[in-house]
Amino acid sequence: MAVRLVQKPGPGASLVIRGARVLDPEAGIDEVRDLVVRDGVIGGDPDGLEVVDAGGMVALPGFVDPHVHLRTPGREDLEDIATGSLAGAAGGFVTIIAMPNTTPVVDNAAVLGTLLERGEQEAVIRVGFLAAITVGQKGQELTEQAEMAALGAAGFSDDGHPVSDARVMRRALQYQAITGLPLVLHEEDVKLSGRGVMHEGAVASRLGMEGIPSISESVAVARDAALAEYEDGWIHICHVSAMETVEEIRRAKARGIRITGEVTPHHLALTDEAVTSLDASRHKMNPPLREESDRQALIAALADGTLDCVATDHAPHDADEKEVPFEEAPFGITGLETAFAVCNTSLVAPGHMTLELLARRMSADPARALGLPVPTLADGAVADVALVDPAARVVVGQDGFRSRSRNSAWLGEELLGRVALTIAGGRIAWRT
Amino acid sequence: MTRRSLLTIGDLDRAEVARILRVGNRFAEVMTRDIKKVPTLRGRTIINMFFEASTRTSTSFELAGKRLSADVVNVKGSGSSVEKGETLKDTVITLNSYAPDVLVIRHASVGACAMAARYTDAAVISAGDGKHEHPTQTLLDLYTIEREVGPLDGLHIAFVGDVAHSRVARSGIRGFQMMGARVSLIAPPTLLPRDAGAALGVETSTDVRDVTDADVVYVLRMQLERMGPGGFVPSLREYAMTYGINHGRLRPGQRVMHAGPINRGVEISGELADDPTTLIERQAANGMVVRMAVLYDLLAGPSGSPEPAGAPIGAVAV
C-alpha cells in the first residue's frame, strides 16, 4: 500500500539556479555550480531557461516535515491546506505530513478521502495525512487502519494525546503487519503531566506554575519501545523534549528496535527560561521547553543520529486564544516558516553541526523515518529544491506570515537564514 | 503614559520597600485618629478586580483606597462580564477606557496581572496571581515583622507547609531575602516544588522539628482547592499529625505568622491560632495600612520624589 502525497497540479518549473553551492549529502554532491531544472526535472539543457542568480546561496534537497497541524477540517480560520502548504513552501519544505487531531478527527476513510481530494486542489507542496490510531483519538478502539492505509494514509497517530492503554497500543503494533505504516507517537503519561503547563523545574518553581516532568515523556517511550520490541513493530516518536527520552531511544535503537525520533526547532533553540516572558503565544507548548541540559542532549542526539530528524510541530493558534493568562492558553506555536532559520541560527552558526548534516536531518532523514520518498538533487529526479541564503538576516514576521496564524516564538526577532526559492514536486511553490 | 506597576515583589528594590514600610507607619498613625480618612488620593480612581475569592485582601484594598479618599470601584468575577464569557483582556480594555489610575487584580492564573498590564495605562497592582506572587502580602508581612519582631537583617524565617501552592511563600522568599533575612522551607516532599532549594535559593527540610531553628515560623495554609484529586498528602489528619504547628513543636520566644484564612486544627492548632503572641491578627490589621502605603507610593509618591512629611498625610483630615 502506497502513501499518497497530494499536490495541486501545475506546470513544471524550468530555470537555471546559477552559481549556488549545490549540496545533497545523500547523492554525494557538494560543489558550486549551476543547477538546471527543466520541466520540473533536475538536469537537462540549460539553453533558453530563466536564470536565477544564486551566488552565495545553497541549493539543498527540499525539506520534509513529518509533523504539522493544518487545522483542517474544523479550524480553517487558523490554517487550511492552502495556507499551511504555502507556509511550508516559504520554509523550504517540499513535503509535509499533517496530524489527524482535527475536528472531526481523521479517523475514518471518508474524512481522509476528503482531505486527500482537497489537498489535490489546494496544496502547493506535497501533503500527506496521518490518520488516527484510535477512534476519536480516545485511546480505546482501533480505527479501520487497513482501509485508510489502502486509501493512502501516511501512517497513524493520536498526536495531541498519547495512547494510554498499553493493550490498545499492543494491538496497533500487531496491526502493522497489515498496514505496513508507522505509528507516530505523542508520548506522555498524562497522569504524571497532571495539570502542568510548563516544564517541571526551577523556573516553574519560581513562577509557581504546575510542571510537566521530563519523565512524563520518557516513561511512555520506555513502555512503547518495549511493546514495539515484543511485537516487532515500527514506531516514530514525536517532538522529543527531554534528556531521559533521548536515553530511552538510544537504548531502544541499540537493541535493534525499529524506532525513530524527531525534535522541534524550538526545543533545540530555547529553554524554560523563556517562559518567564509569561507570553503564551510564544512559549507555551507541549511538550514544554525544558532545561539547558535537555537542550544540549537534544542537539547531541540530533547530531549523532539518536534523534533522526527535525519536525516543526507547526501548531497555528488564533491570537485571541493565546492572549489570555499563560496558564489558560492552548499549547503550540507555528514553525514551518522559521524552521530552517532557527536551526541554522542555533545549530549551524554556533558550530553544533554542519549545514550538510542539518540538510540531512531536515530532508532525507525525516523522509526515511516515515517511509516517504527521499528528495534528491541527482540528475533525472523530480525537482525538490530548497534554495537558501544561510547568511541572510531576517526579522521574523516583518514580511507577514503565509500561515493564517502568527504565534511564533521568534516574532520580531532576527534570525540567520532565508529561503529564497522552493521547488516542490517539480513546481515552483515559493519565491521571494 | 503607562504607570509603574507592582506585579511581583521583585519590582521593588530594598530602598523602595523600606520607603513603603515607613509610609505605612505614617498611615498607621492616621488609623488611631477618630476620623480615619485623609484626602491624599482625592480624585483618583481605583478599580479592584477580584476574579478569585478573597475577603481580607479585597476588603483591605477597598478600605485602603477609601481612607485615602480615592473613588473605589469593585469588580468581582461572579456577576461580571467575565462570567458572560468576556476575556480578561477585553475586560481590562473596557475598564481602561474609564481612565482609572490603578487596577488591583486578583486572578487564579499565573501571569494574569502581567498580561492585564499590557492593556491598560493604569498602574496594576497584583493582589495575587495563581500560585505565582502576592507582593502586597509580603510587604505587610515585612511591616509586621519589623514592628513586632525587629529588623529583618539576620532573622531566620521558616515557611512551613504547602509551599508548592503558595504565592505567599514565593513572594515572601524573595522579599524577606531582599531585606536580609534567611529563609528556609519545611514541607512534606510532595508539597515542595522540584529543585526548590536551588530554584529559590533557600534551605529545605522535610523534618518539621527544624522549625525550632527559626525566629519566625510562617505557617502556610493547606490549599485544598488547588490540589485537585489524587491528593498531595494521604489525609489532613496525618498532615496535622506530621506537619501541623502547635505549641509543642515550638520553642519559647518563636513568633508565628499565617496569611489566613486558617484551616484550624490542620496546619495550625486552634490553641496556637488563638494565642495572642502569634502575629496573625497583626498581619490582617497591617494589611490595610501597607496597602494604603502602596497606593500612595504608586500614585502620589513615585520613586525618586520626596517622601511625605509626617504632617501632610494626616493633617487635612476630611
XYZ file of C-alpha atoms in Angstrom:
750
model
C 0.000 0.000 0.000
C 1.456 3.300 -1.067
C 1.369 6.512 0.885
C -0.412 9.214 -1.088
C 1.238 12.599 -1.141
C -1.054 15.093 -2.849
C -0.344 18.394 -4.542
C -2.200 20.840 -6.752
C -1.367 20.293 -10.437
C 0.733 22.918 -12.185
C 3.384 23.477 -14.808
C 6.844 22.041 -14.242
C 9.486 24.581 -13.294
C 12.124 25.450 -15.848
C 15.077 27.510 -14.683
C 18.771 27.573 -14.019
C 19.930 28.219 -10.460
C 23.228 29.902 -11.224
C 26.300 29.723 -9.058
C 24.815 28.166 -5.932
C 26.564 25.685 -3.706
C 24.675 22.550 -4.690
C 24.604 20.339 -1.618
C 22.958 16.933 -1.490
C 24.656 14.774 1.109
C 22.683 11.683 0.109
C 23.791 11.891 -3.503
C 27.318 12.910 -2.556
C 27.027 16.298 -4.230
C 28.749 19.386 -2.802
C 30.008 21.838 -5.370
C 29.433 25.359 -6.603
C 27.775 25.086 -9.989
C 24.584 25.678 -11.908
C 21.560 23.579 -11.070
C 19.305 23.077 -14.062
C 15.620 22.316 -13.666
C 13.735 21.656 -16.886
C 10.037 20.827 -16.910
C 10.177 20.021 -13.237
C 13.056 17.583 -13.500
C 16.656 18.072 -12.376
C 19.194 18.309 -15.200
C 18.919 18.762 -18.898
C 19.769 21.502 -21.322
C 20.042 24.966 -19.725
C 19.596 26.803 -23.007
C 16.794 29.304 -23.066
C 15.859 28.834 -19.425
C 15.282 31.621 -16.926
C 18.406 32.221 -14.862
C 18.194 32.714 -11.114
C 21.328 34.336 -9.747
C 22.129 32.316 -6.624
C 25.656 33.369 -5.753
C 26.306 32.836 -2.035
C 23.237 30.653 -1.725
C 22.933 26.926 -1.165
C 20.652 24.621 -3.122
C 19.514 21.803 -0.846
C 17.131 18.921 -1.306
C 13.771 20.309 -0.176
C 12.821 19.785 3.446
C 10.359 17.181 4.724
C 8.288 17.836 7.821
C 6.790 14.737 9.402
C 4.686 16.701 11.867
C 2.453 19.680 11.120
C -1.054 20.751 12.091
C -3.126 22.094 9.235
C -6.245 22.564 11.406
C -8.353 21.232 8.549
C -11.081 20.142 8.858
C -12.701 22.219 11.565
C -10.490 25.204 12.258
C -9.773 26.610 8.824
C -9.731 30.040 10.453
C -6.362 29.053 11.932
C -4.952 27.209 8.910
C -6.047 25.280 5.879
C -4.288 23.133 3.342
C -3.610 26.084 1.054
C -2.146 28.395 3.713
C -0.364 25.636 5.614
C 1.268 24.264 2.488
C 2.264 27.780 1.410
C 3.790 28.359 4.847
C 5.682 25.113 4.296
C 6.837 26.256 0.877
C 8.046 29.548 2.351
C 10.069 27.492 4.804
C 11.717 25.371 2.108
C 9.560 22.300 2.664
C 8.558 20.108 -0.238
C 6.613 17.534 1.765
C 4.632 17.981 4.976
C 2.666 15.411 6.907
C -0.495 16.591 8.638
C -1.650 15.317 12.003
C -5.171 13.940 12.380
C -6.254 15.740 15.568
C -8.752 17.898 13.746
C -12.489 18.437 14.142
C -13.680 15.883 13.264
C -10.703 13.632 13.888
C -9.293 11.921 10.793
C -10.345 8.507 12.000
C -12.224 7.116 9.022
C -11.823 6.755 5.289
C -14.463 9.372 4.475
C -12.637 12.188 6.238
C -9.262 11.043 4.950
C -10.597 10.802 1.415
C -11.981 14.324 1.569
C -8.666 15.679 2.794
C -6.741 13.940 0.033
C -9.117 15.416 -2.538
C -8.815 18.903 -1.071
C -5.061 18.557 -0.958
C -5.054 17.799 -4.678
C -6.868 21.089 -5.229
C -5.084 23.324 -2.703
C -1.630 22.097 -1.711
C 1.279 23.973 -3.276
C 3.725 21.342 -1.965
C 3.235 17.644 -1.321
C 0.986 16.956 1.641
C 0.378 13.612 3.297
C -2.086 12.810 6.032
C -1.754 10.671 9.104
C -4.921 9.035 10.375
C -5.794 8.382 13.971
C -4.693 5.229 15.744
C -7.895 5.066 17.758
C -11.456 6.178 17.090
C -11.837 9.822 18.089
C -8.287 9.622 19.455
C -9.919 8.355 22.604
C -7.390 5.574 23.056
C -9.957 2.771 23.145
C -10.811 1.220 19.773
C -8.515 0.921 16.782
C -9.580 2.798 13.672
C -10.133 0.970 10.382
C -6.479 1.209 9.561
C -6.346 -1.243 6.704
C -8.979 0.721 4.811
C -7.234 4.041 5.441
C -3.865 2.577 4.520
C -5.354 1.416 1.235
C -6.591 4.956 0.626
C -3.096 6.366 1.119
C -2.689 7.329 4.784
C 0.900 8.211 5.632
C 0.727 6.394 8.956
C -1.194 6.549 12.190
C -1.038 8.899 15.124
C -3.136 10.050 18.052
C -0.931 13.162 18.295
C -2.182 15.574 20.873
C -2.967 12.568 23.008
C -0.952 9.514 23.981
C -2.359 6.016 23.599
C -2.536 5.462 27.328
C -3.821 1.893 27.267
C -0.898 -0.483 26.702
C -3.190 -3.191 25.407
C -4.546 -0.898 22.694
C -1.004 0.100 21.745
C -0.041 -3.525 21.506
C -2.968 -4.213 19.163
C -1.973 -1.259 16.981
C 1.563 -2.631 16.742
C 0.220 -6.046 15.775
C -1.974 -4.453 13.109
C 1.094 -3.010 11.408
C 1.514 -6.401 9.787
C -1.453 -5.400 7.600
C -0.828 -1.691 7.057
C 2.967 -1.590 6.883
C 2.808 2.007 8.124
C 4.490 3.666 11.099
C 2.836 4.550 14.380
C 3.705 8.172 15.086
C 3.525 8.598 18.830
C 2.812 11.504 21.118
C 4.438 10.168 24.258
C 3.113 11.391 27.544
C 1.912 9.903 30.782
C -0.997 12.236 31.302
C -1.279 11.317 34.958
C 2.288 12.437 35.515
C 1.706 15.594 33.494
C -1.305 16.383 35.632
C -2.309 19.991 35.175
C 1.170 21.020 34.142
C 1.589 23.956 31.783
C 5.378 24.154 31.501
C 8.484 22.107 32.277
C 8.766 20.971 35.872
C 11.964 22.526 37.135
C 13.498 25.540 38.784
C 11.724 28.084 36.565
C 8.299 26.558 37.245
C 9.137 26.525 40.943
C 9.909 30.229 40.816
C 6.873 31.131 38.725
C 4.504 28.978 40.748
C 3.309 27.059 37.731
C 2.382 23.402 37.642
C 5.133 21.458 35.917
C 5.176 18.671 33.334
C 8.057 16.416 34.394
C 10.549 15.023 31.867
C 9.673 11.515 32.948
C 6.119 12.077 31.767
C 7.603 11.651 28.289
C 10.360 9.125 28.910
C 8.312 6.529 30.794
C 5.827 6.472 27.935
C 8.638 5.979 25.412
C 10.107 3.192 27.546
C 6.771 1.368 27.534
C 6.210 1.725 23.812
C 9.768 0.706 22.968
C 9.219 -2.447 24.995
C 5.936 -3.130 23.212
C 7.495 -2.446 19.806
C 10.295 -4.863 20.625
C 7.825 -7.529 21.686
C 5.664 -7.112 18.576
C 8.495 -6.311 16.181
C 6.763 -3.004 15.439
C 7.691 0.304 13.847
C 7.361 3.459 15.919
C 8.303 7.090 15.407
C 8.493 9.297 18.486
C 7.094 12.804 18.123
C 8.665 16.004 19.463
C 11.252 14.574 21.857
C 11.994 17.150 24.529
C 13.855 15.502 27.378
C 17.290 14.085 28.054
C 15.751 10.960 29.588
C 13.785 10.294 26.405
C 16.948 10.541 24.325
C 18.453 7.841 26.525
C 15.407 5.596 26.090
C 15.576 5.932 22.308
C 19.324 5.323 22.319
C 18.856 2.119 24.294
C 15.969 1.006 22.090
C 17.986 1.558 18.917
C 20.891 -0.364 20.412
C 18.533 -3.296 20.966
C 17.562 -3.200 17.304
C 14.045 -1.868 17.744
C 12.651 -0.012 14.727
C 12.303 3.358 16.398
C 12.952 6.871 15.143
C 12.616 10.220 16.843
C 12.051 13.826 15.864
C 12.905 17.075 17.618
C 11.490 20.537 17.017
C 13.471 23.702 16.277
C 12.060 25.324 19.420
C 13.271 22.541 21.691
C 16.684 22.799 20.050
C 16.867 26.571 20.438
C 15.034 27.561 23.616
C 14.779 26.576 27.268
C 12.213 27.014 30.008
C 13.901 30.276 30.983
C 11.981 31.754 28.031
C 8.720 31.078 29.861
C 9.485 33.913 32.283
C 8.088 36.078 29.464
C 4.686 34.699 30.548
C 3.793 35.069 26.864
C 1.768 32.008 25.944
C 1.719 32.946 22.286
C 5.467 32.414 22.085
C 6.436 29.990 24.762
C 3.619 27.676 25.710
C 3.857 24.312 24.002
C 3.539 20.624 24.778
C 5.957 19.053 25.355
C 7.255 22.157 27.097
C 10.582 23.907 26.647
C 12.953 22.160 29.008
C 16.305 22.893 30.621
C 19.658 23.705 29.069
C 20.914 20.183 29.839
C 17.953 18.781 27.898
C 18.592 21.172 25.026
C 22.225 20.130 24.843
C 21.223 16.454 24.944
C 18.765 17.023 22.079
C 21.385 18.774 19.968
C 23.893 15.989 20.606
C 21.269 13.348 19.824
C 20.297 15.034 16.572
C 23.962 15.258 15.651
C 24.736 11.605 16.390
C 21.511 10.292 14.852
C 19.823 9.069 18.019
C 17.186 11.580 17.030
C 16.655 11.163 13.321
C 15.177 14.396 12.203
C 13.766 17.866 12.737
C 9.974 18.306 12.780
C 8.241 21.614 13.331
C 5.043 20.546 15.124
C 3.676 23.644 13.381
C 0.674 24.483 15.583
C -1.247 27.543 14.436
C -3.438 29.280 17.004
C -5.627 32.319 16.997
C -4.137 35.388 18.707
C -7.222 35.733 20.885
C -6.927 32.154 22.111
C -3.372 32.861 23.154
C -3.895 36.342 24.635
C -5.054 35.017 27.970
C -3.127 34.340 31.181
C -0.327 31.852 30.431
C -1.867 29.016 32.377
C -5.128 29.229 30.431
C -3.741 29.355 26.889
C -3.667 26.410 24.471
C -0.336 24.716 23.722
C 1.587 25.202 20.486
C 3.489 27.572 18.231
C 3.916 27.875 14.490
C 7.137 26.664 12.922
C 7.077 25.978 9.191
C 8.283 29.388 8.094
C 11.085 29.689 10.633
C 12.368 26.109 10.951
C 15.410 26.420 8.730
C 16.403 29.850 10.045
C 16.023 28.747 13.675
C 18.114 25.608 13.150
C 20.658 27.488 11.064
C 20.918 30.185 13.738
C 21.072 27.945 16.770
C 22.775 24.807 15.398
C 24.891 25.642 12.362
C 26.056 29.168 13.190
C 27.385 28.229 16.664
C 29.084 25.123 15.216
C 26.926 22.396 16.752
C 26.525 20.824 13.329
C 27.347 21.461 9.708
C 24.866 22.752 7.191
C 25.310 19.418 5.432
C 24.178 17.467 8.474
C 21.268 19.833 9.100
C 20.226 19.345 5.474
C 20.121 15.581 6.041
C 18.141 15.927 9.242
C 15.572 18.141 7.553
C 15.169 16.218 4.321
C 16.355 12.652 3.757
C 16.133 11.529 7.386
C 12.554 12.621 8.120
C 11.509 11.120 4.791
C 13.109 7.804 5.712
C 11.707 7.889 9.239
C 8.182 7.746 7.836
C 8.988 5.741 4.719
C 8.447 8.638 2.296
C 10.308 9.378 -0.949
C 13.706 10.990 -0.286
C 14.209 14.303 -2.110
C 17.410 14.454 -4.129
C 19.229 16.827 -6.455
C 20.560 13.989 -8.580
C 20.084 14.271 -12.332
C 16.799 12.928 -13.539
C 14.990 13.328 -10.233
C 11.777 15.289 -9.877
C 12.888 18.712 -8.635
C 12.519 19.093 -4.871
C 14.757 22.028 -4.083
C 15.156 24.498 -1.241
C 17.394 27.381 -2.261
C 18.576 29.058 0.922
C 20.758 32.017 1.822
C 22.302 30.958 5.135
C 23.906 34.364 5.731
C 20.783 36.497 5.242
C 19.420 38.231 8.321
C 15.654 38.078 8.521
C 13.301 39.648 11.045
C 10.529 37.128 11.693
C 7.114 38.403 10.694
C 8.422 41.566 9.084
C 7.004 40.500 5.721
C 3.944 38.913 7.287
C 3.222 35.222 7.543
C 1.945 32.820 4.946
C 0.351 30.844 7.748
C -3.009 32.169 8.945
C -1.523 32.321 12.441
C 1.411 34.259 13.841
C 2.014 32.613 17.217
C 5.742 32.302 16.604
C 8.307 32.179 19.377
C 10.526 34.383 17.210
C 8.043 37.066 16.200
C 10.009 40.288 15.726
C 13.368 38.647 16.302
C 16.244 38.451 13.865
C 17.320 35.053 12.571
C 20.038 33.964 10.210
C 18.812 32.264 7.067
C 16.311 32.900 4.327
C 14.554 30.569 1.922
C 14.680 32.222 -1.474
C 13.055 29.575 -3.637
C 11.236 26.296 -3.146
C 10.518 23.855 -5.944
C 8.283 21.039 -4.758
C 7.314 18.086 -6.908
C 8.800 19.918 -9.875
C 6.663 23.028 -9.372
C 7.689 26.419 -8.093
C 5.974 26.708 -4.732
C 7.744 29.697 -3.205
C 9.887 32.524 -4.448
C 10.979 35.715 -2.750
C 1.905 57.123 29.947
C 1.992 53.696 31.482
C 2.358 53.870 35.222
C 4.692 51.902 37.374
C 3.096 48.641 38.436
C 3.587 46.211 41.288
C 3.323 42.759 39.729
C 5.932 40.941 41.791
C 7.912 41.841 44.865
C 10.899 41.902 42.525
C 9.510 45.115 41.012
C 10.769 46.857 44.159
C 14.283 47.233 45.448
C 15.343 47.286 49.054
C 15.176 51.074 49.343
C 11.699 51.191 47.824
C 10.452 48.513 50.198
C 11.900 50.429 53.128
C 10.191 53.598 51.936
C 6.798 51.879 51.620
C 7.153 50.460 55.128
C 7.963 53.920 56.501
C 4.941 55.409 54.745
C 2.902 52.564 56.211
C 3.990 53.687 59.642
C 2.644 57.145 58.986
C -0.704 55.762 57.873
C -0.817 53.530 60.934
C -0.771 56.690 62.973
C -3.700 58.063 60.985
C -5.683 54.947 61.836
C -5.500 55.816 65.500
C -7.489 59.011 64.938
C -11.220 59.425 65.318
C -11.684 60.130 61.636
C -9.606 57.599 59.755
C -9.580 59.293 56.388
C -7.168 61.581 54.556
C -7.580 63.430 51.269
C -4.347 62.180 49.768
C -5.810 60.432 46.712
C -8.912 62.553 46.249
C -9.994 62.485 42.608
C -8.104 59.293 41.855
C -9.880 56.163 40.674
C -9.057 52.655 41.783
C -10.734 49.607 40.305
C -10.463 46.409 42.321
C -10.852 43.373 40.076
C -11.175 40.229 42.146
C -11.712 37.203 39.942
C -10.935 34.803 42.755
C -12.484 34.517 46.206
C -10.955 36.899 48.723
C -12.112 38.535 51.910
C -9.170 40.132 53.628
C -7.222 41.267 50.588
C -10.222 42.712 48.763
C -11.598 44.397 51.888
C -8.275 45.873 52.869
C -7.636 47.227 49.367
C -11.110 48.727 49.251
C -10.743 50.355 52.652
C -7.214 51.485 51.855
C -8.470 53.309 48.782
C -11.454 54.805 50.552
C -9.441 56.002 53.517
C -7.170 57.786 51.065
C -10.323 59.410 49.606
C -9.962 57.739 46.205
C -13.008 56.660 44.226
C -13.056 52.906 44.548
C -14.990 50.562 42.287
C -15.121 46.830 42.887
C -15.495 44.255 40.131
C -15.998 40.664 41.137
C -15.538 37.586 38.974
C -19.045 36.363 39.533
C -21.783 38.566 38.178
C -19.352 40.368 35.877
C -18.866 40.337 32.133
C -16.209 37.669 32.674
C -18.934 35.294 33.756
C -20.639 36.008 30.445
C -17.554 34.825 28.610
C -15.602 38.037 28.148
C -11.856 37.577 28.243
C -9.652 39.215 30.821
C -8.040 41.199 28.012
C -11.363 42.674 26.888
C -12.459 43.411 30.435
C -9.220 45.261 31.084
C -9.516 47.208 27.826
C -13.083 48.201 28.699
C -12.237 49.292 32.215
C -9.166 51.120 30.935
C -11.440 53.274 28.808
C -12.793 54.746 32.054
C -9.278 56.075 32.737
C -8.655 54.574 36.159
C -5.420 55.325 37.979
C -4.987 51.873 39.489
C -6.213 48.377 38.701
C -5.881 45.969 41.598
C -6.137 42.441 40.219
C -6.586 39.081 41.878
C -6.747 36.172 39.444
C -6.437 32.398 39.626
C -3.866 32.173 36.823
C -0.173 32.931 36.815
C 0.602 35.842 34.547
C -2.884 37.358 34.565
C -1.680 40.608 36.167
C 1.293 40.862 33.808
C -0.994 40.341 30.846
C -3.502 42.921 32.116
C -0.701 45.457 32.494
C -0.108 45.220 28.737
C -3.613 46.521 28.032
C -4.014 49.393 30.460
C -2.470 52.771 31.142
C -3.262 52.395 34.825
C -0.845 51.146 37.445
C -1.529 47.458 38.024
C -1.149 46.007 41.487
C -1.133 42.248 41.761
C -3.341 41.122 44.580
C -2.276 37.556 43.837
C -1.963 35.698 40.521
C -2.345 31.946 40.771
C 0.497 30.365 42.674
C 2.925 32.990 41.454
C 3.150 36.059 43.700
C 1.284 38.185 46.191
C 3.563 41.182 46.660
C 1.408 43.280 48.984
C 1.082 40.310 51.323
C 4.859 40.240 51.529
C 5.006 43.962 52.220
C 2.536 43.635 55.067
C 4.459 40.645 56.375
C 7.686 42.635 56.294
C 5.948 45.516 58.029
C 4.573 43.205 60.693
C 7.920 41.535 61.338
C 9.746 44.851 61.571
C 7.265 46.216 64.067
C 6.708 43.101 66.147
C 9.983 41.202 65.922
C 12.632 43.593 64.743
C 14.804 44.354 61.721
C 14.805 41.648 59.062
C 18.561 41.608 58.736
C 19.828 38.289 60.047
C 16.434 36.924 61.065
C 15.604 33.339 60.157
C 12.115 32.831 58.786
C 10.835 29.327 58.097
C 7.828 28.700 55.858
C 6.099 25.506 56.910
C 3.614 23.512 54.892
C 2.109 23.807 51.443
C 4.918 25.645 49.683
C 4.003 24.177 46.291
C 0.711 26.047 46.068
C 1.722 29.190 47.915
C 2.094 32.576 46.275
C 2.571 33.955 49.786
C 5.738 31.889 50.110
C 7.010 32.668 46.621
C 6.743 36.415 47.157
C 7.843 36.112 50.756
C 11.047 34.259 49.959
C 12.138 36.993 47.567
C 11.035 39.828 49.811
C 12.487 38.507 53.041
C 15.779 37.662 51.386
C 15.937 41.091 49.786
C 15.642 42.648 53.232
C 18.437 40.490 54.627
C 16.603 37.598 56.248
C 17.488 33.924 55.936
C 14.596 31.835 54.640
C 14.031 28.111 54.860
C 11.220 25.834 53.726
C 9.871 22.934 55.751
C 7.322 20.779 53.997
C 6.348 17.254 53.098
C 8.283 16.249 49.961
C 5.090 16.229 47.903
C 4.460 19.884 48.716
C 7.961 21.169 47.942
C 8.395 22.381 44.347
C 11.006 20.487 42.351
C 14.529 21.794 42.892
C 13.065 24.305 45.368
C 16.338 24.792 47.177
C 18.308 25.676 44.080
C 15.448 27.428 42.304
C 14.532 29.695 45.164
C 17.890 29.954 46.908
C 16.723 28.568 50.228
C 17.407 25.686 52.571
C 14.773 22.989 52.535
C 13.818 20.333 55.018
C 11.155 17.682 55.309
C 11.596 17.426 59.078
C 9.131 19.572 60.993
C 11.434 19.552 64.031
C 13.622 22.016 62.135
C 11.100 24.758 62.886
C 12.851 25.313 66.198
C 15.794 26.860 64.308
C 13.657 29.760 63.077
C 12.938 33.115 64.677
C 9.651 33.343 62.835
C 7.567 30.319 61.844
C 5.378 31.219 58.902
C 2.617 28.615 58.674
C 1.158 28.100 55.193
C -2.426 27.196 54.527
C -3.113 23.785 53.023
C -4.640 24.924 49.737
C -7.000 22.055 49.238
C -8.825 23.906 46.480
C -5.685 23.917 44.326
C -4.716 20.330 44.887
C -7.352 18.535 42.843
C -7.992 14.831 43.028
C -5.224 12.464 43.968
C -4.069 14.489 46.913
C -0.622 15.590 47.933
C -0.829 14.078 51.417
C -2.646 10.919 52.460
C -5.044 12.749 54.760
C -5.426 16.026 56.595
C -5.384 14.050 59.794
C -1.946 12.699 59.004
C -0.786 16.105 57.808
C -1.881 17.694 61.080
C 0.000 14.980 62.971
C 3.213 15.251 60.969
C 3.394 18.938 59.997
C 0.701 20.789 61.933
C 2.199 23.559 64.064
C 1.193 23.678 67.699
C 2.732 24.839 70.945
C 4.508 21.508 71.382
C 6.523 21.982 68.188
C 7.748 25.481 69.061
C 10.378 26.700 71.435
C 9.714 29.677 73.689
C 10.018 33.049 72.009
C 9.282 31.929 68.470
C 6.748 34.083 66.653
C 4.106 32.550 64.402
C 2.603 34.028 61.244
C -0.120 32.889 58.856
C -1.594 34.771 55.893
C -5.058 33.361 56.529
C -7.606 32.095 56.209
C -6.523 29.343 58.562
C -7.558 25.711 58.490
C -7.912 25.416 62.228
C -6.550 22.140 63.514
C -4.889 21.289 60.197
C -1.778 23.385 59.581
C -2.110 25.201 62.893
C -3.744 24.152 66.135
C -6.708 26.184 67.285
C -4.982 26.861 70.541
C -1.943 28.345 68.851
C -4.039 30.328 66.372
C -5.834 31.979 69.277
C -2.652 32.645 71.235
C -2.157 36.414 71.458
C 1.572 36.037 70.871
C 1.010 34.934 67.278
C 1.126 37.685 64.685
C -1.873 36.550 62.662
C -4.213 39.304 63.751
C -1.495 41.945 63.428
C -0.876 40.836 59.858
C -4.529 41.389 58.997
C -4.612 44.796 60.645
C -1.394 45.879 58.976
C -2.653 44.802 55.571
C -4.733 47.898 55.153
C -2.109 50.480 56.106
C 0.525 48.817 53.954
C -1.862 48.790 51.007
C -2.531 52.473 51.648
C 1.217 52.980 51.500
C 1.473 51.054 48.213
C -1.349 53.061 46.622
C 0.241 56.259 47.883
C 3.642 55.231 46.579
C 2.381 54.368 43.093
C 0.107 57.396 42.721
C 1.330 60.243 44.864
C 4.892 59.446 45.674
C 6.594 57.931 42.671
C 10.084 56.631 43.001
C 12.566 59.444 43.482
C 10.170 62.080 44.774
C 10.491 63.134 48.372
C 8.728 61.088 50.989
C 5.701 62.669 52.549
C 6.473 64.544 55.717
C 4.765 63.300 58.833
C 2.177 66.005 58.908
C 0.661 66.335 55.424
C -0.647 62.825 55.177
C -2.991 63.161 58.067
C -3.123 66.846 58.726
C -6.036 67.620 56.482
C -8.497 65.042 57.673
C -11.823 65.377 55.902
